[in-house]
Amino acid sequence: MGDHTDYAEGFALPVAIDLETRVTFRPTRDGRVRVRSAGFESEVDVSADGTVDPAAVDPAWGRLIGGVVRTLAVRGRPAVGIDATVSSTVPTGSGLSSSAALSVSTALALLDAAGWTMPAAELAVACQEAERLGTGVPSGIMDQLASIRGVAGNALLLDCRTLTVEPVPLPSAYAIVVVHSGLPRALAESAYAERHAAATGAAARLGLAALRDATSDQVADDPIARHVVSENERVLATADALLRGDVGALKPLFAASHASLRDDFRVSTPELDLLVELLVELGAVGARLTGAGFGGCVVALVQRNRADDLTAKVARAYSAKTGLEPRAFVVRAVDGAGPA
Ligand code: ADP
Ligand code: MG
């Protein structure tokens, strides 16, 4: 719960899941950071001192690596190089934060190689900055914080202004199901930047530092701002419901969140809407799109003993209606990134 709230300094309630990006590495003596990634043909090779402009790195996926090398160098990491290989089970460009998985795991490898450490919140900010430097997308801090601070069996209540994290236990009788629509995100970067600008502009017109500080009355006539303010309320209500063990209260919160992302913030697609509809119709407690939107994945809460059956039925019905191949994952909430 809580999409497009992080860059408004709001609240979010993500989960670190058991899909992962692994970086296998050894320190080098030549001051170069060399990274190969399974599935991405080319090799990235940048100077470990952060002097290479991240946005100019070729191949493009290496811009995240260049970004991390630079933001860690700026924070004092000694310029020790690494020879590294990346492998990942996180689908890319799908709303499951493969970019944060890559930046955080690479950052941890770079820190380890140099014998350098950094507080978790500062590391998250360095990885967020790396993404902004490398891709130009004004991304928020949710993905990086969740990746670093994940707690097994818990969702994480993030305050994206103070960067504090409160674990919120998930009900053990329920499973989190992720379904990929079979369509990659389209237009994500430009549309994301547009929404970011609209949200920032709305806060400025109200004379506020961020939409975090707006009341629902203040944003009643602005759908973009209305989404952010109502989504912040839903995050807090969801955390409350989880803490009370009140699973019934989650159903309308999921429904309202997806409707708000679809109708007010306008980042859904017909395929994501259909998946949400099918999941709820076939028995999920709730379902909503996850990540930036514009394609990618939906996330649902499902009774654990029904998860496999329900997921298979949803996949069949979705394929029959769209001709697309969805990919479903029954995931677990796990600890955040660290040494294997
Ligand atoms: P998301 O974070 O939702 O998966 P993004 O567009 O933010 O989507 O990030 C996807 C991009 O991150 C990829 O296009 C690629 O550049 C980079 N990336 C993610 N995982 C890997 C990986 N394992 N190896 C190389 N690049 C990766
Ligand atoms: Mg990303």
Short mmCIF file of C-alpha atoms and ligand atoms in Angstrom, two decimals:
data_model
loop_
_atom_site.label_atom_id
_atom_site.label_comp_id
_atom_site.label_asym_id
_atom_site.label_seq_id
_atom_site.Cartn_x
_atom_site.Cartn_y
_atom_site.Cartn_z
CA MET A 1 0.00 0.00 0.00
CA GLY A 2 1.26 3.48 -0.81
CA ASP A 3 2.27 4.17 -4.39
CA HIS A 4 3.40 7.61 -5.60
CA THR A 5 3.49 8.84 -2.00
CA ASP A 6 7.23 8.55 -1.32
CA TYR A 7 8.31 11.56 -3.36
CA ALA A 8 5.57 13.58 -1.63
CA GLU A 9 7.38 12.83 1.66
CA GLY A 10 4.42 10.65 2.64
CA PHE A 11 3.87 7.15 3.98
CA ALA A 12 4.26 3.77 2.28
CA LEU A 13 3.82 0.17 3.37
CA PRO A 14 5.99 -2.04 1.14
CA VAL A 15 7.26 -5.58 1.68
CA ALA A 16 10.69 -6.99 0.81
CA ILE A 17 9.92 -10.22 -1.08
CA ASP A 18 11.85 -13.41 -1.74
CA LEU A 19 12.87 -12.54 -5.29
CA GLU A 20 16.46 -11.38 -5.24
CA THR A 21 19.44 -9.93 -7.01
CA ARG A 22 22.81 -11.45 -6.15
CA VAL A 23 26.16 -9.79 -6.71
CA THR A 24 29.14 -12.17 -6.59
CA PHE A 25 32.38 -10.21 -6.46
CA ARG A 26 36.03 -9.95 -5.55
CA PRO A 27 37.89 -6.71 -4.84
CA THR A 28 40.39 -5.62 -7.53
CA ARG A 29 43.63 -3.65 -7.28
CA ASP A 30 43.25 -1.56 -10.43
CA GLY A 31 40.59 0.88 -9.24
CA ARG A 32 37.99 -0.31 -11.78
CA VAL A 33 34.43 -1.46 -11.10
CA ARG A 34 33.63 -4.20 -13.62
CA VAL A 35 30.16 -5.74 -13.58
CA ARG A 36 28.56 -8.36 -15.79
CA SER A 37 24.87 -9.20 -15.51
CA ALA A 38 23.27 -12.48 -16.57
CA GLY A 39 20.73 -11.74 -19.28
CA PHE A 40 22.26 -8.37 -20.11
CA GLU A 41 24.90 -9.07 -22.74
CA SER A 42 27.46 -6.37 -22.07
CA GLU A 43 29.96 -5.49 -19.33
CA VAL A 44 30.07 -2.27 -17.37
CA ASP A 45 33.50 -0.87 -16.57
CA VAL A 46 33.82 2.41 -14.65
CA SER A 47 36.45 4.01 -12.48
CA ALA A 48 35.90 3.24 -8.77
CA ASP A 49 36.53 6.85 -7.75
CA GLY A 50 33.16 8.08 -9.06
CA THR A 51 34.60 10.43 -11.68
CA VAL A 52 32.57 8.87 -14.53
CA ASP A 53 29.26 10.68 -15.22
CA PRO A 54 26.61 8.02 -14.44
CA ALA A 55 24.25 9.28 -17.18
CA ALA A 56 26.97 8.73 -19.80
CA VAL A 57 27.69 5.07 -18.96
CA ASP A 58 27.21 2.59 -21.80
CA PRO A 59 25.44 0.09 -21.69
CA ALA A 60 22.40 1.89 -20.26
CA TRP A 61 21.80 -0.60 -17.43
CA GLY A 62 25.27 0.30 -16.16
CA ARG A 63 24.06 3.82 -15.35
CA LEU A 64 22.72 2.49 -12.05
CA ILE A 65 26.15 1.02 -11.33
CA GLY A 66 27.86 4.29 -12.30
CA GLY A 67 25.38 6.12 -10.08
CA VAL A 68 26.10 3.98 -7.03
CA VAL A 69 29.86 4.21 -7.55
CA ARG A 70 29.58 8.00 -7.63
CA THR A 71 27.16 8.51 -4.71
CA LEU A 72 29.24 6.23 -2.47
CA ALA A 73 32.48 7.95 -3.53
CA VAL A 74 30.95 11.33 -2.65
CA ARG A 75 30.17 9.91 0.81
CA GLY A 76 33.78 8.87 1.36
CA ARG A 77 33.99 5.25 0.19
CA PRO A 78 37.62 4.47 -0.69
CA ALA A 79 38.01 3.89 -4.45
CA VAL A 80 38.42 0.09 -4.26
CA GLY A 81 37.33 -1.66 -7.46
CA ILE A 82 35.39 -4.91 -7.84
CA ASP A 83 35.01 -7.63 -10.43
CA ALA A 84 31.37 -8.66 -10.14
CA THR A 85 28.68 -10.82 -11.66
CA VAL A 86 25.00 -10.07 -11.13
CA SER A 87 22.18 -12.60 -11.31
CA SER A 88 18.58 -11.79 -10.50
CA THR A 89 15.15 -13.38 -10.15
CA VAL A 90 13.42 -10.00 -10.01
CA PRO A 91 11.56 -9.27 -13.26
CA THR A 92 12.82 -5.98 -14.71
CA GLY A 93 10.63 -3.00 -15.53
CA SER A 94 7.61 -4.53 -13.81
CA GLY A 95 7.05 -2.52 -10.65
CA LEU A 96 8.91 -4.94 -8.38
CA SER A 97 11.93 -2.63 -8.02
CA SER A 98 14.59 -4.56 -9.87
CA SER A 99 16.46 -1.26 -10.17
CA ALA A 100 16.63 -0.85 -6.38
CA ALA A 101 17.58 -4.52 -6.03
CA LEU A 102 20.51 -3.86 -8.38
CA SER A 103 21.62 -0.56 -6.85
CA VAL A 104 21.36 -1.79 -3.25
CA SER A 105 23.12 -5.11 -3.85
CA THR A 106 25.89 -3.42 -5.83
CA ALA A 107 26.27 -0.75 -3.15
CA LEU A 108 26.63 -3.42 -0.45
CA ALA A 109 29.28 -5.20 -2.52
CA LEU A 110 31.19 -1.92 -3.00
CA LEU A 111 31.00 -1.13 0.73
CA ASP A 112 32.15 -4.62 1.69
CA ALA A 113 35.08 -4.55 -0.79
CA ALA A 114 36.30 -1.27 0.70
CA GLY A 115 35.64 -2.20 4.34
CA TRP A 116 33.36 0.83 4.58
CA THR A 117 29.94 1.06 6.26
CA MET A 118 27.05 3.47 6.22
CA PRO A 119 23.83 3.82 8.23
CA ALA A 120 20.85 2.17 6.47
CA ALA A 121 18.95 5.40 5.79
CA GLU A 122 22.01 7.09 4.29
CA LEU A 123 22.64 4.04 2.10
CA ALA A 124 19.04 4.20 0.86
CA VAL A 125 19.44 7.89 0.00
CA ALA A 126 22.73 7.17 -1.81
CA CYS A 127 21.00 4.47 -3.90
CA GLN A 128 18.04 6.75 -4.64
CA GLU A 129 20.42 9.51 -5.73
CA ALA A 130 22.28 6.97 -7.87
CA GLU A 131 19.06 6.13 -9.70
CA ARG A 132 18.26 9.80 -10.23
CA LEU A 133 21.78 10.53 -11.52
CA GLY A 134 21.87 7.50 -13.78
CA THR A 135 18.39 7.55 -15.30
CA GLY A 136 17.13 11.10 -14.77
CA VAL A 137 13.90 9.68 -13.30
CA PRO A 138 12.95 11.57 -10.10
CA SER A 139 12.30 8.35 -8.18
CA GLY A 140 11.27 8.26 -4.54
CA ILE A 141 12.94 6.43 -1.66
CA MET A 142 10.46 3.59 -1.04
CA ASP A 143 12.12 0.88 -3.13
CA GLN A 144 15.61 1.37 -1.74
CA LEU A 145 14.45 1.62 1.88
CA ALA A 146 12.32 -1.52 1.55
CA SER A 147 15.16 -3.43 -0.08
CA ILE A 148 17.56 -2.50 2.72
CA ARG A 149 15.26 -2.57 5.74
CA GLY A 150 12.99 -5.59 4.98
CA VAL A 151 11.95 -7.71 7.99
CA ALA A 152 10.82 -11.32 7.52
CA GLY A 153 7.08 -11.77 8.05
CA ASN A 154 6.49 -8.03 8.16
CA ALA A 155 5.42 -5.14 5.99
CA LEU A 156 7.34 -1.91 6.59
CA LEU A 157 5.62 1.31 7.53
CA LEU A 158 7.89 3.93 5.98
CA ASP A 159 7.83 7.60 6.81
CA CYS A 160 9.44 8.98 3.67
CA ARG A 161 10.12 12.35 5.33
CA THR A 162 12.01 11.11 8.38
CA LEU A 163 13.13 7.83 6.73
CA THR A 164 12.01 5.87 9.78
CA VAL A 165 10.80 2.30 9.39
CA GLU A 166 8.30 0.45 11.59
CA PRO A 167 7.82 -3.28 10.94
CA VAL A 168 4.14 -4.30 10.83
CA PRO A 169 3.45 -8.05 11.19
CA LEU A 170 1.61 -9.69 8.30
CA PRO A 171 -1.16 -12.22 9.08
CA SER A 172 0.42 -15.67 8.78
CA ALA A 173 -2.72 -17.29 7.34
CA TYR A 174 -2.52 -15.03 4.29
CA ALA A 175 -0.10 -14.99 1.38
CA ILE A 176 1.01 -12.14 -0.84
CA VAL A 177 0.47 -12.95 -4.49
CA VAL A 178 2.08 -10.97 -7.30
CA VAL A 179 0.76 -11.34 -10.84
CA HIS A 180 2.66 -9.89 -13.80
CA SER A 181 0.29 -8.71 -16.51
CA GLY A 182 2.61 -9.98 -19.25
CA LEU A 183 3.05 -6.42 -20.49
CA PRO A 184 6.14 -4.40 -19.61
CA ARG A 185 5.68 -0.88 -18.35
CA ALA A 186 5.16 1.54 -21.19
CA LEU A 187 6.05 5.25 -21.12
CA ALA A 188 6.98 4.80 -17.49
CA GLU A 189 9.86 7.27 -17.27
CA SER A 190 8.17 10.24 -18.94
CA ALA A 191 4.77 9.64 -17.30
CA TYR A 192 6.42 9.15 -13.89
CA ALA A 193 8.27 12.44 -14.24
CA GLU A 194 5.00 14.12 -15.30
CA ARG A 195 3.11 12.84 -12.24
CA HIS A 196 6.02 13.81 -10.01
CA ALA A 197 5.92 17.35 -11.43
CA ALA A 198 2.12 17.54 -10.99
CA ALA A 199 2.35 16.45 -7.35
CA THR A 200 5.22 18.84 -6.62
CA GLY A 201 3.36 21.67 -8.40
CA ALA A 202 0.20 21.03 -6.37
CA ALA A 203 2.15 21.27 -3.12
CA ALA A 204 3.81 24.51 -4.25
CA ARG A 205 0.45 26.09 -5.16
CA LEU A 206 -0.76 25.30 -1.64
CA GLY A 207 2.39 26.83 -0.15
CA LEU A 208 3.43 23.46 1.32
CA ALA A 209 6.82 21.74 1.40
CA ALA A 210 5.20 18.52 0.11
CA LEU A 211 1.75 16.97 -0.33
CA ARG A 212 2.44 15.08 2.89
CA ASP A 213 1.23 18.25 4.63
CA ALA A 214 -2.01 18.74 2.65
CA THR A 215 -5.49 17.99 4.04
CA SER A 216 -8.17 16.25 1.97
CA ASP A 217 -10.18 19.50 1.86
CA GLN A 218 -7.25 21.33 0.32
CA VAL A 219 -6.95 18.85 -2.56
CA ALA A 220 -10.63 17.99 -3.13
CA ASP A 221 -10.59 19.40 -6.69
CA ASP A 222 -7.17 18.12 -7.81
CA PRO A 223 -7.19 14.40 -8.68
CA ILE A 224 -3.39 14.03 -8.66
CA ALA A 225 -3.00 15.58 -5.21
CA ARG A 226 -6.18 13.84 -4.02
CA HIS A 227 -4.58 10.47 -4.78
CA VAL A 228 -1.47 11.28 -2.76
CA VAL A 229 -3.41 12.55 0.26
CA SER A 230 -5.95 9.70 0.25
CA GLU A 231 -3.21 7.09 -0.33
CA ASN A 232 -1.28 8.38 2.69
CA GLU A 233 -4.45 7.90 4.78
CA ARG A 234 -4.88 4.38 3.39
CA VAL A 235 -1.29 3.46 4.28
CA LEU A 236 -1.85 4.45 7.91
CA ALA A 237 -5.26 2.73 7.99
CA THR A 238 -3.75 -0.45 6.52
CA ALA A 239 -0.95 -0.49 9.08
CA ASP A 240 -3.55 -0.02 11.84
CA ALA A 241 -5.73 -2.83 10.49
CA LEU A 242 -2.70 -5.18 10.29
CA LEU A 243 -1.66 -4.31 13.85
CA ARG A 244 -5.23 -5.05 15.03
CA GLY A 245 -5.29 -8.29 13.00
CA ASP A 246 -8.40 -6.98 11.23
CA VAL A 247 -8.06 -8.55 7.77
CA GLY A 248 -11.66 -7.62 6.88
CA ALA A 249 -10.76 -3.92 7.02
CA LEU A 250 -8.17 -4.42 4.26
CA LYS A 251 -10.68 -5.23 1.53
CA PRO A 252 -12.08 -1.70 1.04
CA LEU A 253 -8.59 -0.21 1.44
CA PHE A 254 -7.19 -2.30 -1.43
CA ALA A 255 -10.23 -1.45 -3.57
CA ALA A 256 -9.97 2.28 -2.86
CA SER A 257 -6.23 2.30 -3.50
CA HIS A 258 -6.54 0.69 -6.92
CA ALA A 259 -9.49 2.93 -7.84
CA SER A 260 -7.49 6.00 -6.82
CA LEU A 261 -4.44 4.93 -8.87
CA ARG A 262 -6.74 4.19 -11.83
CA ASP A 263 -9.15 7.14 -11.73
CA ASP A 264 -7.36 9.97 -9.89
CA PHE A 265 -3.67 9.34 -10.54
CA ARG A 266 -4.35 7.60 -13.90
CA VAL A 267 -1.48 5.12 -13.94
CA SER A 268 -3.41 1.87 -14.49
CA THR A 269 -4.05 -0.05 -17.71
CA PRO A 270 -7.02 -2.22 -18.83
CA GLU A 271 -4.88 -5.33 -18.20
CA LEU A 272 -4.02 -4.34 -14.61
CA ASP A 273 -7.69 -3.47 -13.99
CA LEU A 274 -8.74 -6.88 -15.31
CA LEU A 275 -6.23 -8.73 -13.09
CA VAL A 276 -7.44 -6.85 -10.02
CA GLU A 277 -11.06 -7.61 -10.92
CA LEU A 278 -10.36 -11.34 -11.46
CA LEU A 279 -8.33 -11.68 -8.25
CA VAL A 280 -11.11 -10.14 -6.15
CA GLU A 281 -13.87 -12.02 -7.99
CA LEU A 282 -12.09 -15.34 -7.39
CA GLY A 283 -11.57 -14.71 -3.68
CA ALA A 284 -8.59 -12.46 -2.89
CA VAL A 285 -9.02 -10.23 0.17
CA GLY A 286 -7.90 -7.37 -2.02
CA ALA A 287 -5.76 -6.52 -5.04
CA ARG A 288 -4.17 -3.40 -6.49
CA LEU A 289 -1.55 -2.42 -9.00
CA THR A 290 1.94 -2.13 -7.56
CA GLY A 291 4.86 0.10 -8.44
CA ALA A 292 4.65 3.06 -10.78
CA GLY A 293 1.86 1.55 -12.92
CA PHE A 294 1.52 1.76 -16.74
CA GLY A 295 1.91 -2.06 -16.96
CA GLY A 296 3.86 -4.55 -14.88
CA CYS A 297 2.35 -6.20 -11.81
CA VAL A 298 -0.55 -6.29 -9.41
CA VAL A 299 -0.31 -7.46 -5.82
CA ALA A 300 -3.00 -9.29 -3.83
CA LEU A 301 -3.60 -10.66 -0.36
CA VAL A 302 -4.97 -14.21 -0.47
CA GLN A 303 -5.77 -16.91 2.08
CA ARG A 304 -2.60 -18.97 2.12
CA ASN A 305 -4.29 -22.35 1.69
CA ARG A 306 -6.10 -21.06 -1.41
CA ALA A 307 -3.22 -19.15 -2.98
CA ASP A 308 -2.03 -21.72 -5.55
CA ASP A 309 -5.52 -22.65 -6.69
CA LEU A 310 -6.74 -19.06 -6.93
CA THR A 311 -3.62 -17.92 -8.76
CA ALA A 312 -3.96 -20.69 -11.35
CA LYS A 313 -7.62 -19.79 -11.94
CA VAL A 314 -6.83 -16.09 -12.31
CA ALA A 315 -4.04 -16.86 -14.78
CA ARG A 316 -6.33 -19.05 -16.92
CA ALA A 317 -9.16 -16.50 -16.96
CA TYR A 318 -6.74 -13.65 -17.75
CA SER A 319 -5.10 -15.56 -20.61
CA ALA A 320 -8.47 -16.49 -22.07
CA LYS A 321 -9.60 -12.85 -22.09
CA THR A 322 -6.39 -11.17 -23.25
CA GLY A 323 -4.25 -13.76 -25.02
CA LEU A 324 -1.42 -12.66 -22.71
CA GLU A 325 0.75 -14.93 -20.55
CA PRO A 326 0.63 -13.71 -16.95
CA ARG A 327 3.33 -14.80 -14.49
CA ALA A 328 2.24 -15.36 -10.91
CA PHE A 329 4.42 -15.48 -7.79
CA VAL A 330 3.30 -16.47 -4.31
CA VAL A 331 5.89 -14.52 -2.34
CA ARG A 332 7.10 -14.28 1.25
CA ALA A 333 8.11 -11.23 3.23
CA VAL A 334 11.84 -11.60 3.94
CA ASP A 335 14.73 -9.73 5.53
CA GLY A 336 16.36 -6.99 3.51
CA ALA A 337 19.58 -7.14 1.52
CA GLY A 338 22.77 -8.47 3.08
CA PRO A 339 25.63 -10.94 2.70
CA ALA A 340 24.52 -14.38 1.42
P1 ADP B 1 11.73 -1.79 -11.87
O1 ADP B 1 12.61 -1.18 -10.84
O2 ADP B 1 10.28 -1.64 -11.52
O3 ADP B 1 12.06 -3.20 -12.20
P2 ADP B 1 13.03 0.17 -13.52
O4 ADP B 1 12.73 0.71 -14.88
O5 ADP B 1 13.13 1.14 -12.40
O6 ADP B 1 11.94 -0.95 -13.21
O7 ADP B 1 14.38 -0.64 -13.56
C1 ADP B 1 14.65 -1.57 -14.55
C2 ADP B 1 16.04 -1.33 -15.09
O8 ADP B 1 17.02 -1.58 -14.06
C3 ADP B 1 16.43 -2.27 -16.22
O9 ADP B 1 16.01 -1.78 -17.46
C4 ADP B 1 17.96 -2.27 -16.11
O10 ADP B 1 18.49 -1.10 -16.66
C5 ADP B 1 18.17 -2.21 -14.61
N1 ADP B 1 18.28 -3.54 -14.02
C6 ADP B 1 17.46 -4.13 -13.14
N2 ADP B 1 17.89 -5.38 -12.79
C7 ADP B 1 19.04 -5.58 -13.48
C8 ADP B 1 19.98 -6.65 -13.57
N3 ADP B 1 19.81 -7.78 -12.90
N4 ADP B 1 21.05 -6.50 -14.38
C9 ADP B 1 21.22 -5.35 -15.08
N5 ADP B 1 20.38 -4.31 -15.04
C10 ADP B 1 19.29 -4.40 -14.26
MG MG B 2 12.81 0.87 -10.37
#
